[in-house]
């Protein structure tokens, strides 16, 4: 597969807020690079990367899709990702394995919440990126306002490499500030034909000013380029491109390009920028191996460099089950692998034999016999490899850093319509959960119902729809429920003695545990502070197990308890009657008693909501948000619309879209994503407690 | 764009995550005499048992504490002799401040 030299490979993702034009841009890329002979459109359900039935019906991307194209003698592997927050896991895992990304920003609204979330994810994985300000043909589009929103909301140095020629319906091309020329697109040929022009007279001064800004910013990362500038008063295009690439890789600044993908303008220079400024697999520092047990997460660790001759290392980042079996998508970081080879799943510690290997093109596949460093391919035949597992050669069995997955915020109960479908549903849901790490599956211990937890109403709706279409299971679902959590507000120490010594084999265990609150997202922490053998070492894991399992069912309303630390500080045991089971029971009971006295409260998910609303409906929308316990964060004008941002409890947001539509005669839209957990107000807590009782 | 009227050469360097980078450019006249400098403001810096929020080093590398610290986007100081003639976000901008100040003198 990897016949292209590594320096000429680009593994990139295209990511943005919902409806900013990711799939539309990808379609143009495939057309201009000759992969497609016609341009598919999202609204017609004919795009290459949105191949699932649900994607085509709804006009949204649900699952990330990989495609490959060639541009100027470079191979570009592209992953088109979803914009909707409910499918953020797809962005997460794609950014984890990519070397670079194109962030598409809407030219009217500027940076939107999902762009911010994805930007932070790319920060986490240190992904170099370039920005494409899209939809400059739209009414209200403003390139400079969008650039300012990049600076303000993402806290970055945006570096325009282009300026728009015209705006809204007069948008016709761009000024290239690197080569100081204009590029305009002709009407026909779907944008495939474009030509250079002189910079229009009215833009010359502005272009000069922005060119100077480009030099000031870009040259600061390269001392030799500064010297060239001092000597000649300018630098060569090659020097400038070298500096832009260096700054892009270090994150000193972020190159900004512009266009209108839908109107077929600006996409070819974007491809040039991908080739010129985004890294090849050998330009990046290499992927980090995981921290060893007890090692600090922030410590300097070994990196795996892209080298086809090194021992094989790859990361499984996506699983798909289709009618042909399980496909495991793998990013190859080092080494070369042939179909039929055996590798080690170093995360789980067992061997896996590689069956067939495919290069994927959305839902189409081409069989390949070999993969090597820098490639992204799909493997068939892996028996027990999950998303985030490392596959490595036994010669160098490294484990790569694991992926972090988002926490589900919505639960629904699900049961098959017929008894016969119980087994089919169970298999289907397990397969879907294996594909999607942001989907959790559990059985409610009290009701015996299967509970699906996901990222939002749309996420769960799609899962139920897939269950029906792909596994033939019709299911009844309960109303969506908020995934509440419980926590404590003060420190309390509890002693509990579990004693059953009334004839026969007895049980004895005593534990003294201090429960203390942790900060939000602190999780559940267990610490053993016992000295002098008051609780023998072999029983400590049983105490931890008891605490963790009981934490799944909180003391107030049975919600999982989080953000607390349990420290085992003392205890007693009996030489004959003590056992691991006795200590586990004692720990569970100690949790139940102790938590009640540690000021337990219920937490609810608070969502970051962004509503784009025409100016004459702002008052209604804001008033309604206040009634929903929302806290308005900001209101910004963008042309004739206003963007309202608020923090609103998820509980108050179920069914919001229909209320918003009726309030604004269908002229407003909104997006929301999880922001944080907050304690619920007293009256709501009482409601929840009454319901659970 | 005109070539610079001064001859600029690299001055002090500092270790950064990506390697060594120049944090001072020295502007010399025709005779090679240093008459101007642009210096990157550093900080926080610990020296002499003190924590300095923002500092610039003078020609003898003595610490000059800057109070208040430079506003964001103005991390380079432009000097002619010992006089600060401007602040800038990037070294090239600071160089232009120097040259503009010299043209006024």
PDB file of C-alpha atoms in Angstrom, chain A residues 534-657:
ATOM      1  CA  UNK A 534      -5.029  -4.125  61.155  1.00  0.00           C
ATOM      2  CA  UNK A 535      -6.526  -5.294  57.871  1.00  0.00           C
ATOM      3  CA  UNK A 536      -4.375  -7.960  56.212  1.00  0.00           C
ATOM      4  CA  UNK A 537      -3.084  -7.042  52.752  1.00  0.00           C
ATOM      5  CA  UNK A 538      -4.981  -9.818  50.995  1.00  0.00           C
ATOM      6  CA  UNK A 539      -8.316  -8.251  52.041  1.00  0.00           C
ATOM      7  CA  UNK A 540      -7.557  -4.703  50.819  1.00  0.00           C
ATOM      8  CA  UNK A 541      -8.624  -5.363  47.176  1.00  0.00           C
ATOM      9  CA  UNK A 542     -11.930  -6.740  48.488  1.00  0.00           C
ATOM     10  CA  UNK A 543     -12.556  -3.493  50.388  1.00  0.00           C
ATOM     11  CA  UNK A 544     -11.839  -1.463  47.246  1.00  0.00           C
ATOM     12  CA  UNK A 545     -14.093  -3.750  45.192  1.00  0.00           C
ATOM     13  CA  UNK A 546     -16.900  -3.300  47.716  1.00  0.00           C
ATOM     14  CA  UNK A 547     -16.596   0.496  47.653  1.00  0.00           C
ATOM     15  CA  UNK A 548     -16.471   0.714  43.859  1.00  0.00           C
ATOM     16  CA  UNK A 549     -19.368  -1.628  43.251  1.00  0.00           C
ATOM     17  CA  UNK A 550     -21.562   0.057  45.887  1.00  0.00           C
ATOM     18  CA  UNK A 551     -20.676   3.464  44.394  1.00  0.00           C
ATOM     19  CA  UNK A 552     -22.589   2.391  41.291  1.00  0.00           C
ATOM     20  CA  UNK A 553     -25.776   2.724  43.366  1.00  0.00           C
ATOM     21  CA  UNK A 554     -25.823   5.942  45.346  1.00  0.00           C
ATOM     22  CA  UNK A 555     -27.508   6.291  48.726  1.00  0.00           C
ATOM     23  CA  UNK A 556     -29.959   9.047  47.741  1.00  0.00           C
ATOM     24  CA  UNK A 557     -31.673   7.883  44.563  1.00  0.00           C
ATOM     25  CA  UNK A 558     -29.483   5.062  43.302  1.00  0.00           C
ATOM     26  CA  UNK A 559     -27.437   7.121  40.810  1.00  0.00           C
ATOM     27  CA  UNK A 560     -23.720   6.407  40.475  1.00  0.00           C
ATOM     28  CA  UNK A 561     -21.679   8.208  43.138  1.00  0.00           C
ATOM     29  CA  UNK A 562     -18.647  10.103  41.864  1.00  0.00           C
ATOM     30  CA  UNK A 563     -15.994  12.630  42.880  1.00  0.00           C
ATOM     31  CA  UNK A 564     -15.108  11.211  46.274  1.00  0.00           C
ATOM     32  CA  UNK A 565     -12.165   9.569  47.924  1.00  0.00           C
ATOM     33  CA  UNK A 566     -12.477   6.600  50.271  1.00  0.00           C
ATOM     34  CA  UNK A 567      -9.505   6.037  52.583  1.00  0.00           C
ATOM     35  CA  UNK A 568      -9.352   2.819  54.519  1.00  0.00           C
ATOM     36  CA  UNK A 569      -7.736   3.934  57.777  1.00  0.00           C
ATOM     37  CA  UNK A 570      -8.291   1.061  60.181  1.00  0.00           C
ATOM     38  CA  UNK A 571     -10.117  -2.200  60.744  1.00  0.00           C
ATOM     39  CA  UNK A 572     -10.157  -5.530  62.522  1.00  0.00           C
ATOM     40  CA  UNK A 573     -10.089  -9.121  61.387  1.00  0.00           C
ATOM     41  CA  UNK A 574     -10.601 -12.584  62.809  1.00  0.00           C
ATOM     42  CA  UNK A 575      -8.070 -15.341  62.187  1.00  0.00           C
ATOM     43  CA  UNK A 576     -10.711 -17.898  61.246  1.00  0.00           C
ATOM     44  CA  UNK A 577     -13.891 -16.029  60.288  1.00  0.00           C
ATOM     45  CA  UNK A 578     -12.481 -13.241  58.122  1.00  0.00           C
ATOM     46  CA  UNK A 579     -12.526 -13.566  54.336  1.00  0.00           C
ATOM     47  CA  UNK A 580     -12.375 -11.375  51.220  1.00  0.00           C
ATOM     48  CA  UNK A 581     -16.144 -11.696  50.929  1.00  0.00           C
ATOM     49  CA  UNK A 582     -16.680 -10.540  54.519  1.00  0.00           C
ATOM     50  CA  UNK A 583     -14.531  -7.453  53.905  1.00  0.00           C
ATOM     51  CA  UNK A 584     -16.335  -6.694  50.653  1.00  0.00           C
ATOM     52  CA  UNK A 585     -19.698  -6.867  52.437  1.00  0.00           C
ATOM     53  CA  UNK A 586     -18.382  -4.681  55.267  1.00  0.00           C
ATOM     54  CA  UNK A 587     -17.050  -2.089  52.796  1.00  0.00           C
ATOM     55  CA  UNK A 588     -20.389  -1.957  50.974  1.00  0.00           C
ATOM     56  CA  UNK A 589     -22.314  -1.465  54.186  1.00  0.00           C
ATOM     57  CA  UNK A 590     -19.779   1.088  55.428  1.00  0.00           C
ATOM     58  CA  UNK A 591     -20.296   3.023  52.168  1.00  0.00           C
ATOM     59  CA  UNK A 592     -24.067   2.964  52.578  1.00  0.00           C
ATOM     60  CA  UNK A 593     -23.911   4.177  56.173  1.00  0.00           C
ATOM     61  CA  UNK A 594     -21.032   6.621  55.722  1.00  0.00           C
ATOM     62  CA  UNK A 595     -22.296   8.342  52.602  1.00  0.00           C
ATOM     63  CA  UNK A 596     -25.600   9.213  54.252  1.00  0.00           C
ATOM     64  CA  UNK A 597     -23.678  11.223  56.856  1.00  0.00           C
ATOM     65  CA  UNK A 598     -21.303  12.890  54.379  1.00  0.00           C
ATOM     66  CA  UNK A 599     -23.818  15.385  52.996  1.00  0.00           C
ATOM     67  CA  UNK A 600     -24.894  13.537  49.840  1.00  0.00           C
ATOM     68  CA  UNK A 601     -26.283  15.584  46.954  1.00  0.00           C
ATOM     69  CA  UNK A 602     -27.492  14.909  43.412  1.00  0.00           C
ATOM     70  CA  UNK A 603     -25.599  16.342  40.428  1.00  0.00           C
ATOM     71  CA  UNK A 604     -27.134  17.060  37.040  1.00  0.00           C
ATOM     72  CA  UNK A 605     -25.506  17.625  33.641  1.00  0.00           C
ATOM     73  CA  UNK A 606     -25.429  21.246  32.538  1.00  0.00           C
ATOM     74  CA  UNK A 607     -25.311  21.835  28.792  1.00  0.00           C
ATOM     75  CA  UNK A 608     -23.585  24.562  26.831  1.00  0.00           C
ATOM     76  CA  UNK A 609     -26.362  25.719  24.500  1.00  0.00           C
ATOM     77  CA  UNK A 610     -25.899  27.975  21.480  1.00  0.00           C
ATOM     78  CA  UNK A 611     -28.976  29.324  19.733  1.00  0.00           C
ATOM     79  CA  UNK A 612     -28.876  31.231  16.465  1.00  0.00           C
ATOM     80  CA  UNK A 613     -32.023  33.326  16.383  1.00  0.00           C
ATOM     81  CA  UNK A 614     -33.337  36.230  14.258  1.00  0.00           C
ATOM     82  CA  UNK A 615     -33.161  39.525  16.132  1.00  0.00           C
ATOM     83  CA  UNK A 616     -36.934  39.933  16.502  1.00  0.00           C
ATOM     84  CA  UNK A 617     -37.214  36.661  18.477  1.00  0.00           C
ATOM     85  CA  UNK A 618     -34.299  37.137  20.875  1.00  0.00           C
ATOM     86  CA  UNK A 619     -36.532  38.308  23.746  1.00  0.00           C
ATOM     87  CA  UNK A 620     -38.760  35.213  23.517  1.00  0.00           C
ATOM     88  CA  UNK A 621     -35.797  32.849  23.389  1.00  0.00           C
ATOM     89  CA  UNK A 622     -33.960  34.447  26.312  1.00  0.00           C
ATOM     90  CA  UNK A 623     -37.136  34.539  28.418  1.00  0.00           C
ATOM     91  CA  UNK A 624     -37.744  30.882  27.671  1.00  0.00           C
ATOM     92  CA  UNK A 625     -34.161  29.990  28.623  1.00  0.00           C
ATOM     93  CA  UNK A 626     -34.638  31.729  31.970  1.00  0.00           C
ATOM     94  CA  UNK A 627     -37.742  29.652  32.591  1.00  0.00           C
ATOM     95  CA  UNK A 628     -35.640  26.574  31.885  1.00  0.00           C
ATOM     96  CA  UNK A 629     -33.173  27.522  34.642  1.00  0.00           C
ATOM     97  CA  UNK A 630     -30.703  28.693  31.997  1.00  0.00           C
ATOM     98  CA  UNK A 631     -27.843  31.096  32.725  1.00  0.00           C
ATOM     99  CA  UNK A 632     -27.229  33.376  29.742  1.00  0.00           C
ATOM    100  CA  UNK A 633     -23.489  33.519  28.988  1.00  0.00           C
ATOM    101  CA  UNK A 634     -23.430  35.879  26.003  1.00  0.00           C
ATOM    102  CA  UNK A 635     -25.402  37.419  23.147  1.00  0.00           C
ATOM    103  CA  UNK A 636     -23.555  38.354  19.968  1.00  0.00           C
ATOM    104  CA  UNK A 637     -24.884  39.907  16.792  1.00  0.00           C
ATOM    105  CA  UNK A 638     -23.935  38.225  13.518  1.00  0.00           C
ATOM    106  CA  UNK A 639     -25.594  40.063  10.654  1.00  0.00           C
ATOM    107  CA  UNK A 640     -29.361  39.923  11.081  1.00  0.00           C
ATOM    108  CA  UNK A 641     -29.180  37.136  13.647  1.00  0.00           C
ATOM    109  CA  UNK A 642     -28.087  36.920  17.258  1.00  0.00           C
ATOM    110  CA  UNK A 643     -26.111  34.062  18.765  1.00  0.00           C
ATOM    111  CA  UNK A 644     -27.245  33.399  22.318  1.00  0.00           C
ATOM    112  CA  UNK A 645     -25.085  31.187  24.520  1.00  0.00           C
ATOM    113  CA  UNK A 646     -26.371  29.796  27.783  1.00  0.00           C
ATOM    114  CA  UNK A 647     -25.777  27.067  30.335  1.00  0.00           C
ATOM    115  CA  UNK A 648     -28.974  25.097  30.803  1.00  0.00           C
ATOM    116  CA  UNK A 649     -29.671  21.886  32.774  1.00  0.00           C
ATOM    117  CA  UNK A 650     -30.120  18.951  30.393  1.00  0.00           C
ATOM    118  CA  UNK A 651     -33.373  18.047  32.162  1.00  0.00           C
ATOM    119  CA  UNK A 652     -34.933  21.248  30.831  1.00  0.00           C
ATOM    120  CA  UNK A 653     -33.757  20.686  27.254  1.00  0.00           C
ATOM    121  CA  UNK A 654     -35.663  17.547  26.269  1.00  0.00           C
ATOM    122  CA  UNK A 655     -37.829  18.334  23.273  1.00  0.00           C
ATOM    123  CA  UNK A 656     -36.447  21.879  23.073  1.00  0.00           C
ATOM    124  CA  UNK A 657     -36.213  21.878  19.301  1.00  0.00           C
TER     125      UNK A 657
END
